[in-house]
Amino acid sequence: MTGSAALFTDRYELTMVDAALLDGTGHRESLFEAFGRRLPNGRRYGIVAGTGRLLELIERFRFEDAELEYLREHRVVRDATLDWLADYRFRGEIWGYREGEAYFPGSPLLTIQASFAEAVMLETVVLSVLNYDSSVASAAARMVSVALGRPIAEMGSRRTNEGSAIAAARAAYIAGFDATSNLEAGRTWGIPTMGTAAHAFTLLHDSEEAAFRAQVEAMGTGTTLLVDTYDIATGVETAVRVAGTELGAVRIDSGDLPTVVADVRAQLDDLGAVNTRITVTSDLDEYQIAALSGAPADAYGVGTSVVTGSGFPAAGMVYKLVARRGDDGEWVDVAKSSPKKISIGGRKNAARRLDSTRTAREEIVFVGDGPEGEAEFEPGDELRPLMVHLMHAGRADAAWTGHAGVEAARAHRAEVMQELPIEAFRLGRGEPVIPTTYR
Amino acid sequence: MTGSAALFTDRYELTMVDAALLDGTGHRESLFEAFGRRLPNGRRYGIVAGTGRLLELIERFRFEDAELEYLREHRVVRDATLDWLADYRFRGEIWGYREGEAYFPGSPLLTIQASFAEAVMLETVVLSVLNYDSSVASAAARMVSVALGRPIAEMGSRRTNEGSAIAAARAAYIAGFDATSNLEAGRTWGIPTMGTAAHAFTLLHDSEEAAFRAQVEAMGTGTTLLVDTYDIATGVETAVRVAGTELGAVRIDSGDLPTVVADVRAQLDDLGAVNTRITVTSDLDEYQIAALSGAPADAYGVGTSVVTGSGFPAAGMVYKLVARRGDDGEWVDVAKSSPKKISIGGRKNAARRLDSTRTAREEIVFVGDGPEGEAEFEPGDELRPLMVHLMHAGRADAAWTGHAGVEAARAHRAEVMQELPIEAFRLGRGEPVIPTTYR
């Protein structure tokens, strides 16, 4: 696999390019929009994620010799189109919601303006990134809100594809997780990594005590010892005996958690290890975390549920042509009109209406205005503009990419959470916490 | 990202290596096993997928300068361990189920024998690949069985991470899908690709007719025209008028499918397009496909449901140390003994008992025998051996990797389906179709 994302593409995108270049319509300036028709069933809000790494993928979207040879050999497109693809790089404009922003049904998350041929072939990469990353971030944000300030680590790499694991770690961090187990996510995105030992390490040794001694020898007494390979109470006693009362933490990965956590806390306190923390990692999801709010757990590790979007592994976003120029140069709004999959055509802008307490009350989508109408929102009125200029003439704004983009998105999400109505944080099923209205 | 999978790794694997090399236990020869404690809720069987590409990732698992520098900078391991990692390549043995094999709770899908340090750090990559790919293959196999011979294409790239999309296409193909929309999967794994046009192509043009003319001009009359951008009956009429009665196919992506498909078939026949096929692609899953069995659909395209494992995006597999040598050189069986997550230690072999009609009746796991006990199964007895030698001294058997491995896995799955009891193919919830017994 090369560094290019050019074949992370559905074949029909290139056959459309081929046919549209042949009849000339491929050069028509076009506006594509990515949005979700609805939130995952029963969720109150979603969190946009993936935008920053998507911009990087679009900048690197090139057809090198290997890709062109594959397309030639399999006669995917005509030779003239291969020449066009060889010169391809995205040169258009992209506006959209900031990464880390809350979103609702119909929010115009990304608007891409370029020739039809240039923009249509980004469909798969745009949707793959936004669908997966936003799914993870939306689930992760719910977990963060019920963790009530206790730190959460993402440790689900093993429960999802090895590539998506890195994206999941990034999305969860943006949504407020504090660390990841995934080293590649640490290297690529600058996310703090964590982790000390698994049951295998204890089983490797001749006794639990020998394992704990080896771990403390290598990692110091501040380490986290996994105490549930055999009997938990014995494990805790051994841990404190080996590491002393300054032991950093114990980890519990099984059992009836609220009870076990309370017992372990009492035992640690009895042993004098009053500063030793308790980390819990056992098939946690947002409901389990909420159930532990009264228990003396100090930190959580979450795996499967966060990397699979807690029941909604794809956020359900679509990428639609909403406007294009005709031969006369005029923009024409377009939309599919078949039943059940109605879209709203036209250029869009969006703002969130805040009340006098700066609480969000409405997601307003302005149809026909277009993303360049940003200037109409004056500071001080109660409309917070939602769309920013992400990419200009094919170049991403550095504020949104790389490590800086991740940190900016994480900070932005924290701010946005402050303006959501309190009902947004209920775990039970419900409607989106604010309505989307079109103007 | 480099070609190495070395940092597709949870941090705790490297800290365990670090501590175990320090006290010498890292050199203890060890046996790790990957297995699923249960099938996804209500499924009757699972399909193993990912094995071939996993072997390739393990062969390429190297710590290059960039990875080592990251580990050094973040003080993940000691300098002595960095030196050991710099020399690392996997040199051990791997046995396991063939890719494409059916599996059941407790089936020992993969057994890795190497030093503890060599084997423990493969945990994340082993599980990421097997969990995701087997999840997709297990869902895909159910769709194939209810499609009753009608071809199915995987077109869900946009509903999952861009990296997992390629793995999903591969897993679905192994499970009996016929093609994918994903070009990278075509290039990397030799899978046939398909696809012609989206609604955007119609909306780009001044009329549906102009769009159809452009498509037929570029792709010929054998193409597939998407007829539901506006009114379906009008779309079908226009399609046949433009392409003639030799039009290859029409695609329907919305509406009340069984009714719509019957109406379109009648209309096509009335128009004389009796050989024009109908392709259906509208949020299909195994239940929708089953509901279409009486409708005159000719081919299916499946997206979200297959790439997300149809409700179970992770197959729930775990990677456990089951045996290791002690200082005296003797093997010791090991297993975690805490409540709820019981594992069965020891070396294992496995066979499927077939009755006189060659129908599977029992999954037998032989504990203590080890994967090299294959010779005990004579041809002619009714035990079909399940484990093969996948990797010897760190080198994968070429029969299981690359394009050849994919085709072998696909063929093997087709054979294995023949031996499953008929109840395996019920869609409703139930128990695994054969019991797993330990001997």
mmCIF file of N, CA and C in Angstrom, chain B residues 283-353:
data_model
loop_
_atom_site.group_PDB
_atom_site.id
_atom_site.type_symbol
_atom_site.label_atom_id
_atom_site.label_comp_id
_atom_site.label_asym_id
_atom_site.label_seq_id
_atom_site.Cartn_x
_atom_site.Cartn_y
_atom_site.Cartn_z
ATOM 1 N N ASP B 283 -29.681 -0.363 1.625
ATOM 2 C CA ASP B 283 -29.580 -0.761 3.036
ATOM 3 C C ASP B 283 -29.916 -2.233 3.246
ATOM 4 N N LEU B 284 -29.400 -3.082 2.383
ATOM 5 C CA LEU B 284 -29.700 -4.509 2.512
ATOM 6 C C LEU B 284 -28.915 -5.143 3.663
ATOM 7 N N ASP B 285 -29.539 -6.116 4.285
ATOM 8 C CA ASP B 285 -28.843 -7.003 5.204
ATOM 9 C C ASP B 285 -29.382 -8.417 4.949
ATOM 10 N N GLU B 286 -29.000 -9.375 5.782
ATOM 11 C CA GLU B 286 -29.408 -10.746 5.500
ATOM 12 C C GLU B 286 -30.922 -10.928 5.569
ATOM 13 N N TYR B 287 -31.583 -10.123 6.409
ATOM 14 C CA TYR B 287 -33.039 -10.258 6.538
ATOM 15 C C TYR B 287 -33.745 -9.679 5.315
ATOM 16 N N GLN B 288 -33.275 -8.533 4.835
ATOM 17 C CA GLN B 288 -33.816 -7.925 3.613
ATOM 18 C C GLN B 288 -33.586 -8.832 2.409
ATOM 19 N N ILE B 289 -32.416 -9.416 2.340
ATOM 20 C CA ILE B 289 -32.124 -10.304 1.208
ATOM 21 C C ILE B 289 -33.060 -11.511 1.237
ATOM 22 N N ALA B 290 -33.250 -12.053 2.428
ATOM 23 C CA ALA B 290 -34.185 -13.183 2.542
ATOM 24 C C ALA B 290 -35.578 -12.762 2.113
ATOM 25 N N ALA B 291 -35.991 -11.547 2.461
ATOM 26 C CA ALA B 291 -37.331 -11.068 2.101
ATOM 27 C C ALA B 291 -37.468 -10.860 0.597
ATOM 28 N N LEU B 292 -36.354 -10.749 -0.102
ATOM 29 C CA LEU B 292 -36.393 -10.550 -1.555
ATOM 30 C C LEU B 292 -36.297 -11.864 -2.318
ATOM 31 N N SER B 293 -36.275 -12.995 -1.592
ATOM 32 C CA SER B 293 -36.030 -14.258 -2.297
ATOM 33 C C SER B 293 -37.114 -14.561 -3.320
ATOM 34 N N GLY B 294 -38.332 -14.098 -3.071
ATOM 35 C CA GLY B 294 -39.404 -14.333 -4.025
ATOM 36 C C GLY B 294 -39.516 -13.273 -5.108
ATOM 37 N N ALA B 295 -38.743 -12.210 -4.974
ATOM 38 C CA ALA B 295 -38.818 -11.114 -5.952
ATOM 39 C C ALA B 295 -37.817 -11.363 -7.085
ATOM 40 N N PRO B 296 -38.113 -10.839 -8.273
ATOM 41 C CA PRO B 296 -37.238 -11.099 -9.424
ATOM 42 C C PRO B 296 -35.997 -10.208 -9.455
ATOM 43 N N ALA B 297 -35.294 -10.132 -8.329
ATOM 44 C CA ALA B 297 -34.012 -9.423 -8.296
ATOM 45 C C ALA B 297 -32.937 -10.355 -8.834
ATOM 46 N N ASP B 298 -31.958 -9.794 -9.519
ATOM 47 C CA ASP B 298 -30.909 -10.623 -10.117
ATOM 48 C C ASP B 298 -29.585 -10.527 -9.376
ATOM 49 N N ALA B 299 -29.366 -9.458 -8.677
ATOM 50 C CA ALA B 299 -28.089 -9.262 -7.985
ATOM 51 C C ALA B 299 -28.297 -8.270 -6.852
ATOM 52 N N TYR B 300 -27.452 -8.402 -5.834
ATOM 53 C CA TYR B 300 -27.542 -7.533 -4.665
ATOM 54 C C TYR B 300 -26.234 -6.771 -4.464
ATOM 55 N N GLY B 301 -26.373 -5.584 -3.920
ATOM 56 C CA GLY B 301 -25.217 -4.850 -3.432
ATOM 57 C C GLY B 301 -25.454 -4.555 -1.964
ATOM 58 N N VAL B 302 -24.479 -4.876 -1.123
ATOM 59 C CA VAL B 302 -24.647 -4.726 0.322
ATOM 60 C C VAL B 302 -23.558 -3.803 0.859
ATOM 61 N N GLY B 303 -23.964 -2.854 1.697
ATOM 62 C CA GLY B 303 -23.009 -1.892 2.225
ATOM 63 C C GLY B 303 -22.822 -1.992 3.722
ATOM 64 N N THR B 304 -23.468 -1.068 4.442
ATOM 65 C CA THR B 304 -23.264 -0.938 5.881
ATOM 66 C C THR B 304 -23.282 -2.269 6.627
ATOM 67 N N SER B 305 -24.309 -3.090 6.367
ATOM 68 C CA SER B 305 -24.497 -4.256 7.232
ATOM 69 C C SER B 305 -23.328 -5.229 7.149
ATOM 70 N N VAL B 306 -22.741 -5.390 5.980
ATOM 71 C CA VAL B 306 -21.664 -6.378 5.908
ATOM 72 C C VAL B 306 -20.364 -5.841 6.497
ATOM 73 N N VAL B 307 -20.050 -4.571 6.269
ATOM 74 C CA VAL B 307 -18.772 -4.054 6.786
ATOM 75 C C VAL B 307 -18.813 -3.790 8.285
ATOM 76 N N THR B 308 -20.000 -3.811 8.870
ATOM 77 C CA THR B 308 -20.102 -3.660 10.327
ATOM 78 C C THR B 308 -20.521 -4.979 10.991
ATOM 79 N N GLY B 309 -20.376 -6.078 10.280
ATOM 80 C CA GLY B 309 -20.641 -7.379 10.893
ATOM 81 C C GLY B 309 -22.104 -7.580 11.260
ATOM 82 N N SER B 310 -22.982 -6.824 10.604
ATOM 83 C CA SER B 310 -24.427 -6.952 10.825
ATOM 84 C C SER B 310 -24.788 -7.017 12.312
ATOM 85 N N GLY B 311 -24.364 -5.993 13.027
ATOM 86 C CA GLY B 311 -24.715 -5.903 14.447
ATOM 87 C C GLY B 311 -23.600 -6.347 15.372
ATOM 88 N N PHE B 312 -22.601 -7.047 14.826
ATOM 89 C CA PHE B 312 -21.505 -7.549 15.665
ATOM 90 C C PHE B 312 -20.161 -7.214 15.017
ATOM 91 N N PRO B 313 -19.738 -5.955 15.161
ATOM 92 C CA PRO B 313 -18.545 -5.513 14.429
ATOM 93 C C PRO B 313 -17.229 -6.063 14.964
ATOM 94 N N ALA B 314 -17.255 -6.754 16.081
ATOM 95 C CA ALA B 314 -16.038 -7.411 16.578
ATOM 96 C C ALA B 314 -16.425 -8.829 16.982
ATOM 97 N N ALA B 315 -15.637 -9.797 16.534
ATOM 98 C CA ALA B 315 -16.021 -11.200 16.741
ATOM 99 C C ALA B 315 -15.774 -11.684 18.171
ATOM 100 N N GLY B 316 -15.160 -10.873 18.997
ATOM 101 C CA GLY B 316 -15.010 -11.257 20.412
ATOM 102 C C GLY B 316 -13.901 -12.244 20.690
ATOM 103 N N MET B 317 -12.892 -12.271 19.812
ATOM 104 C CA MET B 317 -11.798 -13.217 20.046
ATOM 105 C C MET B 317 -10.788 -12.655 21.038
ATOM 106 N N VAL B 318 -10.120 -13.578 21.732
ATOM 107 C CA VAL B 318 -9.114 -13.209 22.723
ATOM 108 C C VAL B 318 -7.828 -13.975 22.423
ATOM 109 N N TYR B 319 -6.742 -13.533 23.018
ATOM 110 C CA TYR B 319 -5.400 -14.087 22.757
ATOM 111 C C TYR B 319 -4.803 -14.390 24.111
ATOM 112 N N LYS B 320 -4.656 -15.661 24.421
ATOM 113 C CA LYS B 320 -4.295 -16.028 25.785
ATOM 114 C C LYS B 320 -3.057 -16.914 25.829
ATOM 115 N N LEU B 321 -2.243 -16.666 26.838
ATOM 116 C CA LEU B 321 -1.138 -17.581 27.110
ATOM 117 C C LEU B 321 -1.740 -18.863 27.690
ATOM 118 N N VAL B 322 -1.504 -20.012 27.044
ATOM 119 C CA VAL B 322 -2.106 -21.269 27.525
ATOM 120 C C VAL B 322 -1.064 -22.249 28.052
ATOM 121 N N ALA B 323 0.198 -22.028 27.694
ATOM 122 C CA ALA B 323 1.250 -22.899 28.227
ATOM 123 C C ALA B 323 2.587 -22.183 28.059
ATOM 124 N N ARG B 324 3.535 -22.524 28.941
ATOM 125 C CA ARG B 324 4.897 -21.984 28.800
ATOM 126 C C ARG B 324 5.830 -22.922 29.546
ATOM 127 N N ARG B 325 7.075 -22.894 29.131
ATOM 128 C CA ARG B 325 8.053 -23.736 29.819
ATOM 129 C C ARG B 325 8.500 -23.073 31.123
ATOM 130 N N GLY B 326 8.846 -23.877 32.086
ATOM 131 C CA GLY B 326 9.453 -23.362 33.316
ATOM 132 C C GLY B 326 10.962 -23.378 33.185
ATOM 133 N N ASP B 327 11.641 -23.009 34.278
ATOM 134 C CA ASP B 327 13.100 -23.005 34.232
ATOM 135 C C ASP B 327 13.671 -24.390 34.007
ATOM 136 N N ASP B 328 12.892 -25.432 34.383
ATOM 137 C CA ASP B 328 13.360 -26.797 34.186
ATOM 138 C C ASP B 328 13.105 -27.299 32.759
ATOM 139 N N GLY B 329 12.547 -26.425 31.901
ATOM 140 C CA GLY B 329 12.300 -26.825 30.515
ATOM 141 C C GLY B 329 10.985 -27.538 30.299
ATOM 142 N N GLU B 330 10.285 -27.863 31.372
ATOM 143 C CA GLU B 330 9.013 -28.569 31.235
ATOM 144 C C GLU B 330 7.888 -27.595 30.891
ATOM 145 N N TRP B 331 6.946 -28.037 30.062
ATOM 146 C CA TRP B 331 5.775 -27.215 29.752
ATOM 147 C C TRP B 331 4.825 -27.175 30.933
ATOM 148 N N VAL B 332 4.281 -26.031 31.211
ATOM 149 C CA VAL B 332 3.292 -25.847 32.274
ATOM 150 C C VAL B 332 2.036 -25.250 31.632
ATOM 151 N N ASP B 333 0.894 -25.895 31.799
ATOM 152 C CA ASP B 333 -0.368 -25.317 31.318
ATOM 153 C C ASP B 333 -0.765 -24.175 32.236
ATOM 154 N N VAL B 334 -1.234 -23.085 31.666
ATOM 155 C CA VAL B 334 -1.646 -21.950 32.496
ATOM 156 C C VAL B 334 -2.993 -21.417 32.033
ATOM 157 N N ALA B 335 -3.730 -20.809 32.980
ATOM 158 C CA ALA B 335 -5.008 -20.176 32.638
ATOM 159 C C ALA B 335 -5.408 -19.255 33.766
ATOM 160 N N LYS B 336 -6.011 -18.156 33.414
ATOM 161 C CA LYS B 336 -6.600 -17.244 34.368
ATOM 162 C C LYS B 336 -7.719 -17.975 35.095
ATOM 163 N N SER B 337 -7.828 -17.743 36.402
ATOM 164 C CA SER B 337 -8.856 -18.479 37.127
ATOM 165 C C SER B 337 -9.866 -17.570 37.803
ATOM 166 N N SER B 338 -9.817 -16.278 37.513
ATOM 167 C CA SER B 338 -10.812 -15.380 38.097
ATOM 168 C C SER B 338 -12.186 -15.665 37.498
ATOM 169 N N PRO B 339 -13.230 -15.254 38.218
ATOM 170 C CA PRO B 339 -14.584 -15.583 37.777
ATOM 171 C C PRO B 339 -14.918 -14.986 36.415
ATOM 172 N N LYS B 340 -15.814 -15.616 35.689
ATOM 173 C CA LYS B 340 -16.460 -15.090 34.480
ATOM 174 C C LYS B 340 -15.620 -15.148 33.214
ATOM 175 N N LYS B 341 -14.324 -15.206 33.318
ATOM 176 C CA LYS B 341 -13.514 -15.219 32.105
ATOM 177 C C LYS B 341 -12.607 -16.448 32.097
ATOM 178 N N ILE B 342 -13.169 -17.590 32.412
ATOM 179 C CA ILE B 342 -12.409 -18.829 32.471
ATOM 180 C C ILE B 342 -11.826 -19.169 31.101
ATOM 181 N N SER B 343 -10.579 -19.553 31.095
ATOM 182 C CA SER B 343 -9.951 -20.064 29.886
ATOM 183 C C SER B 343 -9.462 -21.471 30.191
ATOM 184 N N ILE B 344 -9.258 -22.256 29.141
ATOM 185 C CA ILE B 344 -8.744 -23.605 29.319
ATOM 186 C C ILE B 344 -7.307 -23.635 28.839
ATOM 187 N N GLY B 345 -6.392 -23.894 29.771
ATOM 188 C CA GLY B 345 -4.986 -23.880 29.423
ATOM 189 C C GLY B 345 -4.586 -25.126 28.650
ATOM 190 N N GLY B 346 -3.338 -25.121 28.192
ATOM 191 C CA GLY B 346 -2.781 -26.316 27.564
ATOM 192 C C GLY B 346 -2.747 -26.249 26.053
ATOM 193 N N ARG B 347 -1.874 -27.100 25.501
ATOM 194 C CA ARG B 347 -1.756 -27.195 24.046
ATOM 195 C C ARG B 347 -3.004 -27.877 23.512
ATOM 196 N N LYS B 348 -3.439 -27.455 22.343
ATOM 197 C CA LYS B 348 -4.699 -27.989 21.812
ATOM 198 C C LYS B 348 -4.559 -28.389 20.351
ATOM 199 N N ASN B 349 -5.405 -29.343 19.986
ATOM 200 C CA ASN B 349 -5.602 -29.664 18.587
ATOM 201 C C ASN B 349 -7.115 -29.728 18.399
ATOM 202 N N ALA B 350 -7.584 -29.756 17.178
ATOM 203 C CA ALA B 350 -9.028 -29.736 16.977
ATOM 204 C C ALA B 350 -9.412 -30.512 15.726
ATOM 205 N N ALA B 351 -10.577 -31.101 15.788
ATOM 206 C CA ALA B 351 -11.125 -31.814 14.631
ATOM 207 C C ALA B 351 -12.634 -31.681 14.645
ATOM 208 N N ARG B 352 -13.216 -31.816 13.487
ATOM 209 C CA ARG B 352 -14.673 -31.765 13.393
ATOM 210 C C ARG B 352 -15.158 -33.184 13.109
ATOM 211 N N ARG B 353 -16.076 -33.656 13.948
ATOM 212 C CA ARG B 353 -16.625 -35.003 13.733
ATOM 213 C C ARG B 353 -17.744 -34.921 12.713
#
